[in-house]
Amino acid sequence: MGDKTEKLLSTLKLQPVVPVLIVEDAKTAVPLARALVAGGLKAIEITLRTDAALEAVRLVAQEVEGAVVGAGTILNAAHYAAAVDAGSQFIVSPGTTQELLDVARSSDIPLLPGAATASEVMALREEGYKVLKFFPAEQAGGAAYLKALSSPLAGTLFCPTGGISLKNAMDYLSLPNVVCVGGSWVAPKELVTAGDWAGITKLASEASALKG
């Protein structure tokens, strides 16, 4: 578990913000990922919320130099296997089930499991997880909630995701138990649809300049 934790941490520490992408058209995946990497955001999460997602993961893994692509919204073992097969270098889930824990244990590809309560964090710590996704961050209590967990659950690091923007990202990044945040604001749908890759690189540069 230690090696996988270090592997995951090295990915999450590449930048303060991990783009969380919903890719509607796989043809946009490569230019989008290149724009994000150019702006300093190398670790990229493509969520399995569309039919194009797995192909998008595959294309970015194969064609975008410097990108570390992961798959998000992984809900079961079949999702996990398909994402790994497509080239995912890390896996992200909104919550955690025993099925996911079992498949993660047998895989070389690290899991960033979701948790939203102290009990869920404690259960995942018992499974050996030290790095978790806090989701949905704003709706589950925000930065104040995570700050309250930092002392009783010391040693656990979080990547909060959900409702985070440039305006409130530093509320999280300034916390000692936050390694990075996840956000979709760096790749707004209107810029992707317009093919405004320079605009996305600019947003990525602003995000990569944030420091905890």
Coordinates of N, CA, C and O in Angstrom, one line a residue, residues 9-171:
L9 N 0.5 10.2 -4.3 CA 1.0 11.5 -3.7 C 1.8 12.3 -4.7 O 1.7 13.5 -4.9
S10 N 2.7 11.6 -5.4 CA 3.6 12.2 -6.3 C 2.8 12.8 -7.5 O 3.2 13.9 -8.0
T11 N 1.7 12.2 -7.8 CA 0.9 12.7 -8.9 C 0.1 13.9 -8.4 O 0.1 15.0 -9.1
L12 N -0.5 13.8 -7.2 CA -1.3 14.9 -6.7 C -0.5 16.2 -6.3 O -1.0 17.3 -6.3
K13 N 0.8 15.9 -6.0 CA 1.7 17.1 -5.7 C 2.3 17.8 -6.9 O 3.0 18.7 -6.8
L14 N 1.9 17.3 -8.1 CA 2.4 18.0 -9.3 C 1.9 19.4 -9.4 O 2.5 20.2 -10.1
Q15 N 0.7 19.7 -8.8 CA 0.1 21.0 -9.0 C -1.0 21.2 -7.9 O -1.4 20.2 -7.3
P16 N -1.4 22.4 -7.7 CA -2.4 22.7 -6.6 C -3.8 22.3 -7.0 O -4.7 22.1 -6.2
V17 N -4.1 22.3 -8.3 CA -5.4 22.0 -8.8 C -5.4 20.9 -9.8 O -4.7 20.9 -10.8
V18 N -6.2 19.8 -9.6 CA -6.4 18.8 -10.6 C -7.7 19.1 -11.4 O -8.8 19.1 -10.8
P19 N -7.6 19.3 -12.7 CA -8.8 19.5 -13.5 C -9.7 18.3 -13.5 O -9.2 17.1 -13.7
V20 N -10.9 18.5 -13.2 CA -11.9 17.4 -13.3 C -12.8 17.6 -14.5 O -13.5 18.6 -14.6
L21 N -12.6 16.7 -15.5 CA -13.2 17.0 -16.8 C -14.4 16.0 -17.1 O -14.3 14.8 -16.8
I22 N -15.4 16.6 -17.7 CA -16.5 15.8 -18.4 C -16.3 16.0 -19.9 O -16.6 17.1 -20.4
V23 N -15.8 15.0 -20.5 CA -15.5 15.1 -22.0 C -16.7 14.5 -22.8 O -17.0 13.3 -22.7
E24 N -17.4 15.4 -23.5 CA -18.5 15.0 -24.3 C -18.1 14.4 -25.6 O -18.8 13.5 -26.2
D25 N -17.0 14.9 -26.2 CA -16.5 14.5 -27.5 C -15.0 14.1 -27.4 O -14.2 15.0 -27.0
A26 N -14.7 12.9 -27.6 CA -13.3 12.4 -27.5 C -12.3 13.2 -28.3 O -11.2 13.3 -27.9
K27 N -12.8 13.8 -29.4 CA -11.9 14.5 -30.3 C -11.3 15.8 -29.6 O -10.3 16.3 -30.0
T28 N -12.0 16.2 -28.6 CA -11.5 17.4 -27.9 C -10.5 17.1 -26.8 O -9.8 17.9 -26.2
A29 N -10.4 15.8 -26.4 CA -9.6 15.4 -25.3 C -8.1 15.7 -25.4 O -7.5 16.3 -24.5
V30 N -7.5 15.5 -26.6 CA -6.1 15.7 -26.7 C -5.8 17.2 -26.7 O -4.9 17.6 -26.0
P31 N -6.5 18.1 -27.5 CA -6.1 19.5 -27.4 C -6.4 20.1 -26.1 O -5.7 21.0 -25.6
L32 N -7.5 19.6 -25.4 CA -7.8 20.1 -24.1 C -6.7 19.7 -23.1 O -6.3 20.6 -22.3
A33 N -6.3 18.5 -23.1 CA -5.2 18.0 -22.2 C -3.9 18.8 -22.5 O -3.2 19.2 -21.5
R34 N -3.6 19.0 -23.7 CA -2.4 19.7 -24.1 C -2.5 21.2 -23.6 O -1.5 21.7 -23.1
A35 N -3.6 21.8 -23.6 CA -3.8 23.1 -23.1 C -3.6 23.2 -21.6 O -3.0 24.1 -21.1
L36 N -4.1 22.2 -20.9 CA -4.0 22.2 -19.5 C -2.5 21.9 -19.1 O -2.0 22.6 -18.2
V37 N -1.9 21.0 -19.8 CA -0.4 20.7 -19.5 C 0.4 22.0 -19.7 O 1.3 22.3 -19.0
A38 N 0.1 22.7 -20.8 CA 0.8 23.9 -21.2 C 0.7 25.0 -20.1 O 1.6 25.8 -19.9
G39 N -0.5 24.9 -19.4 CA -0.7 25.9 -18.3 C -0.2 25.4 -17.0 O -0.3 26.1 -15.9
G40 N 0.5 24.2 -16.9 CA 1.1 23.7 -15.7 C 0.3 22.7 -15.0 O 0.7 22.2 -13.9
L41 N -0.8 22.2 -15.5 CA -1.7 21.2 -14.9 C -1.5 19.9 -15.6 O -2.1 19.6 -16.6
K42 N -0.6 19.1 -15.1 CA -0.2 17.8 -15.7 C -1.1 16.6 -15.3 O -1.4 15.8 -16.2
A43 N -1.5 16.6 -14.1 CA -2.4 15.5 -13.6 C -3.8 15.9 -14.0 O -4.3 17.0 -13.6
I44 N -4.5 15.1 -14.7 CA -5.8 15.4 -15.2 C -6.8 14.2 -14.9 O -6.5 13.1 -15.2
E45 N -7.9 14.6 -14.4 CA -9.0 13.5 -14.1 C -10.1 13.6 -15.1 O -10.7 14.7 -15.3
I46 N -10.3 12.6 -15.9 CA -11.4 12.5 -16.8 C -12.5 11.6 -16.2 O -12.3 10.5 -15.9
T47 N -13.7 12.2 -16.0 CA -14.7 11.5 -15.3 C -15.5 10.5 -16.2 O -15.7 10.9 -17.4
L48 N -15.9 9.4 -15.7 CA -16.6 8.4 -16.5 C -18.1 8.7 -16.5 O -18.9 7.9 -16.1
R49 N -18.4 10.0 -16.9 CA -19.8 10.4 -16.9 C -20.4 10.5 -18.3 O -21.5 10.9 -18.5
T50 N -19.6 10.2 -19.3 CA -20.0 10.3 -20.7 C -19.6 9.0 -21.5 O -18.6 8.3 -21.0
D51 N -20.2 8.8 -22.6 CA -19.8 7.7 -23.5 C -18.4 7.8 -24.0 O -17.7 6.9 -24.4
A52 N -17.9 9.1 -24.1 CA -16.6 9.4 -24.7 C -15.5 9.2 -23.7 O -14.3 9.3 -24.1
A53 N -15.8 9.1 -22.4 CA -14.8 9.2 -21.4 C -13.6 8.2 -21.5 O -12.4 8.6 -21.5
L54 N -13.9 6.9 -21.7 CA -12.8 5.9 -21.8 C -11.9 6.2 -23.0 O -10.7 6.1 -22.9
E55 N -12.5 6.5 -24.1 CA -11.7 6.8 -25.3 C -10.9 8.1 -25.1 O -9.7 8.2 -25.5
A56 N -11.4 9.1 -24.4 CA -10.7 10.3 -24.0 C -9.5 9.9 -23.2 O -8.4 10.4 -23.4
V57 N -9.7 9.1 -22.2 CA -8.5 8.6 -21.3 C -7.5 8.0 -22.2 O -6.3 8.3 -22.1
R58 N -7.9 7.1 -23.1 CA -7.0 6.4 -23.9 C -6.2 7.3 -24.8 O -4.9 7.2 -24.9
L59 N -6.8 8.3 -25.4 CA -6.2 9.2 -26.3 C -5.2 10.1 -25.6 O -4.0 10.3 -26.0
V60 N -5.6 10.6 -24.4 CA -4.7 11.4 -23.6 C -3.4 10.6 -23.2 O -2.3 11.1 -23.2
A61 N -3.7 9.4 -22.7 CA -2.6 8.6 -22.2 C -1.6 8.3 -23.4 O -0.4 8.3 -23.1
Q62 N -2.1 8.2 -24.6 CA -1.2 7.8 -25.7 C -0.6 9.0 -26.4 O 0.6 8.9 -26.8
E63 N -1.3 10.1 -26.4 CA -0.8 11.2 -27.2 C -0.4 12.5 -26.6 O 0.2 13.4 -27.2
V64 N -0.6 12.7 -25.3 CA -0.3 14.0 -24.7 C 0.9 13.8 -23.8 O 0.9 13.3 -22.7
E65 N 2.0 14.4 -24.3 CA 3.3 14.3 -23.5 C 3.2 15.1 -22.3 O 2.7 16.3 -22.3
G66 N 3.6 14.6 -21.2 CA 3.6 15.3 -19.9 C 2.4 15.1 -19.1 O 2.4 15.5 -17.9
A67 N 1.3 14.6 -19.7 CA 0.1 14.4 -19.0 C 0.1 13.2 -18.1 O 0.6 12.1 -18.5
V68 N -0.5 13.3 -16.9 CA -0.7 12.1 -16.1 C -2.2 12.0 -16.0 O -2.9 12.7 -15.2
V69 N -2.8 11.1 -16.7 CA -4.3 11.0 -16.8 C -4.9 10.0 -15.9 O -4.3 8.9 -15.7
G70 N -5.9 10.4 -15.2 CA -6.6 9.5 -14.3 C -8.1 9.5 -14.7 O -8.6 10.3 -15.5
A71 N -8.8 8.5 -14.1 CA -10.2 8.4 -14.4 C -11.0 8.6 -13.1 O -10.7 8.0 -12.1
G72 N -12.1 9.4 -13.2 CA -12.9 9.7 -12.1 C -14.3 9.1 -12.2 O -14.7 8.5 -13.3
T73 N -15.1 9.3 -11.2 CA -16.5 8.7 -11.1 C -16.5 7.2 -11.3 O -17.3 6.7 -12.0
I74 N -15.5 6.6 -10.7 CA -15.4 5.1 -10.8 C -16.3 4.5 -9.7 O -16.0 4.8 -8.5
L75 N -17.3 3.8 -10.1 CA -18.3 3.3 -9.1 C -18.2 1.8 -8.8 O -18.8 1.4 -7.8
N76 N -17.5 1.0 -9.6 CA -17.5 -0.4 -9.4 C -16.2 -1.0 -10.0 O -15.4 -0.3 -10.7
A77 N -16.1 -2.3 -9.9 CA -14.9 -3.0 -10.4 C -14.8 -3.0 -11.9 O -13.7 -2.9 -12.4
A78 N -15.9 -3.1 -12.6 CA -15.9 -3.0 -14.0 C -15.3 -1.7 -14.5 O -14.5 -1.6 -15.5
H79 N -15.8 -0.6 -13.9 CA -15.3 0.7 -14.2 C -13.8 0.8 -14.0 O -13.0 1.3 -14.9
Y80 N -13.4 0.3 -12.9 CA -11.9 0.3 -12.5 C -11.1 -0.4 -13.6 O -10.1 0.2 -14.1
A81 N -11.5 -1.6 -13.9 CA -10.8 -2.4 -14.9 C -10.7 -1.7 -16.3 O -9.7 -1.7 -16.9
A82 N -11.9 -1.1 -16.7 CA -11.9 -0.5 -18.0 C -11.0 0.8 -18.0 O -10.4 1.0 -19.0
A83 N -11.0 1.5 -16.9 CA -10.2 2.7 -16.8 C -8.7 2.4 -16.9 O -8.0 3.0 -17.6
V84 N -8.3 1.3 -16.1 CA -6.9 0.9 -16.1 C -6.5 0.4 -17.5 O -5.5 0.8 -18.0
D85 N -7.4 -0.3 -18.2 CA -7.2 -0.8 -19.5 C -7.0 0.3 -20.5 O -6.2 0.2 -21.5
A86 N -7.7 1.4 -20.3 CA -7.6 2.6 -21.2 C -6.4 3.4 -21.0 O -6.0 4.3 -21.8
G87 N -5.6 3.1 -19.9 CA -4.4 3.8 -19.6 C -4.4 4.8 -18.4 O -3.4 5.6 -18.2
S88 N -5.4 4.7 -17.6 CA -5.5 5.5 -16.4 C -4.3 5.3 -15.5 O -4.0 4.1 -15.2
Q89 N -3.7 6.3 -15.0 CA -2.6 6.2 -14.0 C -3.0 6.4 -12.6 O -2.2 6.2 -11.7
F90 N -4.2 6.9 -12.4 CA -4.8 6.9 -11.0 C -6.3 6.8 -11.2 O -6.8 7.1 -12.3
I91 N -7.0 6.4 -10.1 CA -8.4 6.2 -10.2 C -9.0 7.0 -9.0 O -8.5 7.0 -7.9
V92 N -10.2 7.6 -9.3 CA -10.8 8.5 -8.4 C -12.3 8.0 -8.2 O -13.0 7.8 -9.2
S93 N -12.8 7.9 -7.0 CA -14.2 7.5 -6.8 C -14.9 8.5 -5.9 O -14.2 9.1 -5.0
P94 N -16.2 8.8 -6.1 CA -16.9 9.8 -5.3 C -17.1 9.3 -3.9 O -17.3 10.1 -2.9
G95 N -17.2 8.0 -3.7 CA -17.4 7.4 -2.4 C -16.6 6.1 -2.4 O -15.7 5.9 -3.2
T96 N -16.9 5.2 -1.5 CA -16.1 4.0 -1.4 C -17.0 2.8 -1.1 O -17.9 2.9 -0.2
T97 N -16.8 1.7 -1.7 CA -17.5 0.4 -1.4 C -16.5 -0.7 -1.2 O -15.3 -0.5 -1.6
Q98 N -16.9 -1.8 -0.7 CA -16.0 -2.9 -0.5 C -15.5 -3.5 -1.8 O -14.4 -3.9 -2.0
E99 N -16.4 -3.4 -2.8 CA -16.0 -3.9 -4.1 C -14.9 -3.1 -4.7 O -13.9 -3.6 -5.3
L100 N -14.9 -1.8 -4.5 CA -13.8 -0.9 -5.0 C -12.6 -1.2 -4.2 O -11.5 -1.2 -4.8
L101 N -12.7 -1.3 -2.9 CA -11.5 -1.6 -2.1 C -10.8 -2.9 -2.5 O -9.6 -3.0 -2.6
D102 N -11.6 -3.9 -2.8 CA -11.1 -5.2 -3.2 C -10.4 -5.1 -4.5 O -9.2 -5.7 -4.7
V103 N -10.9 -4.4 -5.5 CA -10.3 -4.3 -6.8 C -9.0 -3.5 -6.8 O -8.0 -3.7 -7.4
A104 N -9.1 -2.4 -5.9 CA -7.9 -1.5 -5.8 C -6.8 -2.3 -5.2 O -5.6 -2.1 -5.5
R105 N -7.1 -3.2 -4.2 CA -6.0 -4.0 -3.5 C -5.3 -4.8 -4.5 O -4.1 -5.0 -4.4
S106 N -5.9 -5.3 -5.5 CA -5.3 -6.2 -6.5 C -4.7 -5.5 -7.7 O -4.2 -6.1 -8.6
S107 N -4.8 -4.2 -7.7 CA -4.4 -3.4 -8.9 C -3.1 -2.6 -8.5 O -2.9 -2.2 -7.4
D108 N -2.3 -2.4 -9.5 CA -1.1 -1.6 -9.3 C -1.4 -0.1 -9.5 O -0.6 0.8 -9.1
I109 N -2.6 0.2 -10.0 CA -3.0 1.6 -10.2 C -3.7 2.1 -8.9 O -4.6 1.6 -8.5
P110 N -3.2 3.2 -8.3 CA -3.7 3.7 -7.1 C -5.1 4.3 -7.1 O -5.5 4.9 -8.1
L111 N -5.8 4.1 -6.0 CA -7.1 4.7 -5.9 C -7.1 5.9 -4.9 O -6.5 5.8 -3.9
L112 N -7.8 6.9 -5.4 CA -8.1 8.1 -4.5 C -9.6 7.9 -4.1 O -10.5 8.3 -4.9
P113 N -9.9 7.3 -2.9 CA -11.3 7.0 -2.6 C -12.0 8.2 -2.0 O -11.3 9.0 -1.2
G114 N -13.3 8.3 -2.2 CA -14.0 9.4 -1.7 C -14.5 9.2 -0.3 O -14.9 8.1 0.1
A115 N -14.5 10.3 0.5 CA -15.1 10.2 1.9 C -15.6 11.6 2.2 O -15.1 12.6 1.8
A116 N -16.7 11.6 3.0 CA -17.4 12.8 3.4 C -17.6 13.0 4.9 O -18.0 14.0 5.3
T117 N -17.3 11.9 5.6 CA -17.6 12.0 7.1 C -16.4 11.4 7.8 O -15.5 10.7 7.3
A118 N -16.3 11.8 9.1 CA -15.2 11.3 10.0 C -15.2 9.7 10.0 O -14.1 9.1 9.9
S119 N -16.4 9.1 10.0 CA -16.4 7.6 10.1 C -15.9 7.0 8.8 O -15.2 6.0 8.8
E120 N -16.2 7.6 7.7 CA -15.7 7.1 6.4 C -14.2 7.3 6.3 O -13.5 6.4 5.8
V121 N -13.7 8.4 6.8 CA -12.2 8.6 6.8 C -11.6 7.5 7.7 O -10.6 6.9 7.4
M122 N -12.2 7.3 8.9 CA -11.6 6.3 9.8 C -11.6 4.9 9.2 O -10.6 4.1 9.3
A123 N -12.7 4.5 8.5 CA -12.8 3.2 7.9 C -11.7 3.1 6.8 O -11.1 2.0 6.7
L124 N -11.5 4.1 6.0 CA -10.5 4.0 5.0 C -9.0 4.0 5.6 O -8.2 3.4 5.0
R125 N -8.9 4.7 6.7 CA -7.5 4.6 7.4 C -7.3 3.2 7.8 O -6.1 2.7 7.7
E126 N -8.3 2.5 8.3 CA -8.1 1.1 8.7 C -7.7 0.2 7.5 O -7.0 -0.8 7.6
E127 N -8.1 0.6 6.3 CA -7.8 -0.1 5.1 C -6.4 0.3 4.5 O -5.9 -0.2 3.5
G128 N -5.8 1.3 5.2 CA -4.4 1.7 4.8 C -4.3 2.9 4.0 O -3.3 3.3 3.5
Y129 N -5.5 3.6 3.8 CA -5.5 4.8 2.9 C -5.2 6.0 3.8 O -5.7 6.3 4.8
K130 N -4.2 6.8 3.2 CA -3.8 8.1 3.9 C -4.1 9.3 3.0 O -4.0 10.4 3.5
V131 N -4.5 9.1 1.8 CA -4.8 10.2 0.9 C -6.2 9.9 0.3 O -6.5 8.9 -0.3
L132 N -7.1 10.8 0.6 CA -8.5 10.7 0.3 C -9.1 11.8 -0.5 O -8.6 13.0 -0.4
K133 N -10.1 11.6 -1.3 CA -10.9 12.7 -1.9 C -12.0 13.1 -0.9 O -12.7 12.2 -0.4
F134 N -12.1 14.4 -0.7 CA -13.2 14.9 0.2 C -14.3 15.4 -0.8 O -14.1 16.4 -1.5
F135 N -15.4 14.7 -0.8 CA -16.5 15.0 -1.8 C -17.9 14.8 -1.2 O -18.1 13.8 -0.5
P136 N -18.8 15.6 -1.6 CA -18.7 16.9 -2.3 C -18.3 18.0 -1.3 O -19.0 18.3 -0.3
A137 N -17.2 18.6 -1.6 CA -16.5 19.4 -0.6 C -17.3 20.6 0.0 O -17.5 20.6 1.2
E138 N -17.8 21.4 -0.8 CA -18.6 22.6 -0.3 C -19.9 22.1 0.4 O -20.2 22.6 1.4
Q139 N -20.6 21.2 -0.3 CA -21.9 20.7 0.3 C -21.7 19.9 1.6 O -22.6 19.9 2.4
A140 N -20.5 19.3 1.7 CA -20.3 18.4 2.9 C -19.7 19.2 4.1 O -19.5 18.6 5.1
G141 N -19.5 20.5 4.0 CA -19.0 21.3 5.1 C -17.9 22.2 4.8 O -17.5 23.0 5.6
G142 N -17.3 22.1 3.6 CA -16.3 23.0 3.1 C -15.0 23.0 3.9 O -14.7 22.0 4.6
A143 N -14.2 24.0 3.7 CA -12.9 24.1 4.3 C -13.0 24.1 5.8 O -12.1 23.5 6.5
A144 N -14.0 24.7 6.4 CA -14.1 24.7 7.9 C -14.2 23.3 8.4 O -13.7 22.9 9.5
Y145 N -15.0 22.4 7.7 CA -15.1 21.0 8.1 C -13.8 20.3 8.0 O -13.4 19.6 9.0
L146 N -13.1 20.5 6.9 CA -11.8 19.8 6.8 C -10.8 20.3 7.8 O -10.0 19.5 8.3
K147 N -10.8 21.5 8.1 CA -10.0 22.1 9.2 C -10.2 21.4 10.5 O -9.3 21.1 11.3
A148 N -11.5 21.2 10.8 CA -11.9 20.5 12.0 C -11.4 19.1 12.1 O -11.2 18.5 13.2
L149 N -11.3 18.4 10.9 CA -10.8 17.0 10.9 C -9.3 16.9 11.1 O -8.7 15.9 11.4
S150 N -8.6 18.0 10.8 CA -7.1 18.0 10.7 C -6.4 17.5 12.0 O -5.4 16.8 12.0
S151 N -7.0 17.8 13.2 CA -6.4 17.4 14.4 C -6.7 16.0 14.9 O -5.8 15.2 15.1
P152 N -8.0 15.7 14.9 CA -8.4 14.3 15.4 C -8.0 13.2 14.4 O -7.7 12.1 14.7
L153 N -7.9 13.6 13.1 CA -7.5 12.6 12.0 C -6.2 13.1 11.4 O -6.1 13.0 10.2
A154 N -5.3 13.5 12.2 CA -4.0 13.9 11.7 C -3.3 12.8 10.9 O -3.4 11.6 11.3
G155 N -2.6 13.1 9.9 CA -1.9 12.1 9.1 C -2.7 11.8 7.8 O -2.1 11.0 7.0
T156 N -3.9 12.2 7.7 CA -4.7 12.0 6.5 C -4.7 13.2 5.7 O -4.9 14.3 6.1
L157 N -4.4 13.0 4.3 CA -4.4 14.1 3.4 C -5.6 14.0 2.5 O -6.1 12.9 2.2
F158 N -6.1 15.2 2.0 CA -7.3 15.2 1.2 C -7.1 16.0 -0.1 O -6.3 17.0 -0.1
C159 N -7.9 15.6 -1.1 CA -8.0 16.4 -2.3 C -9.5 16.7 -2.4 O -10.3 15.9 -2.8
P160 N -9.9 17.9 -1.8 CA -11.3 18.3 -1.8 C -11.8 18.6 -3.3 O -11.1 19.2 -4.0
T161 N -13.0 18.1 -3.6 CA -13.6 18.3 -4.9 C -15.1 18.6 -4.8 O -15.7 17.9 -4.0
G162 N -15.6 19.5 -5.6 CA -17.0 19.7 -5.5 C -17.3 21.2 -5.0 O -17.2 21.5 -3.9
G163 N -17.7 22.0 -6.0 CA -18.0 23.4 -5.6 C -16.8 24.3 -5.4 O -17.0 25.4 -4.9
I164 N -15.7 23.8 -5.9 CA -14.4 24.6 -5.7 C -14.1 25.4 -6.9 O -14.3 24.9 -8.0
S165 N -13.8 26.7 -6.7 CA -13.5 27.6 -7.8 C -12.2 28.4 -7.5 O -11.6 28.2 -6.4
L166 N -11.8 29.3 -8.4 CA -10.7 30.1 -8.1 C -10.9 31.0 -6.9 O -9.9 31.3 -6.1
K167 N -12.1 31.3 -6.6 CA -12.5 32.2 -5.5 C -12.2 31.5 -4.1 O -11.8 32.2 -3.2
N168 N -12.5 30.3 -4.0 CA -12.4 29.6 -2.7 C -11.3 28.6 -2.6 O -11.2 27.9 -1.6
A169 N -10.6 28.4 -3.7 CA -9.6 27.3 -3.7 C -8.5 27.5 -2.6 O -8.1 26.5 -1.9
M170 N -8.2 28.7 -2.3 CA -7.1 29.0 -1.3 C -7.6 28.7 0.1 O -6.8 28.4 1.0
D171 N -9.0 28.7 0.3 CA -9.5 28.4 1.6 C -9.1 26.9 2.0 O -8.9 26.6 3.1

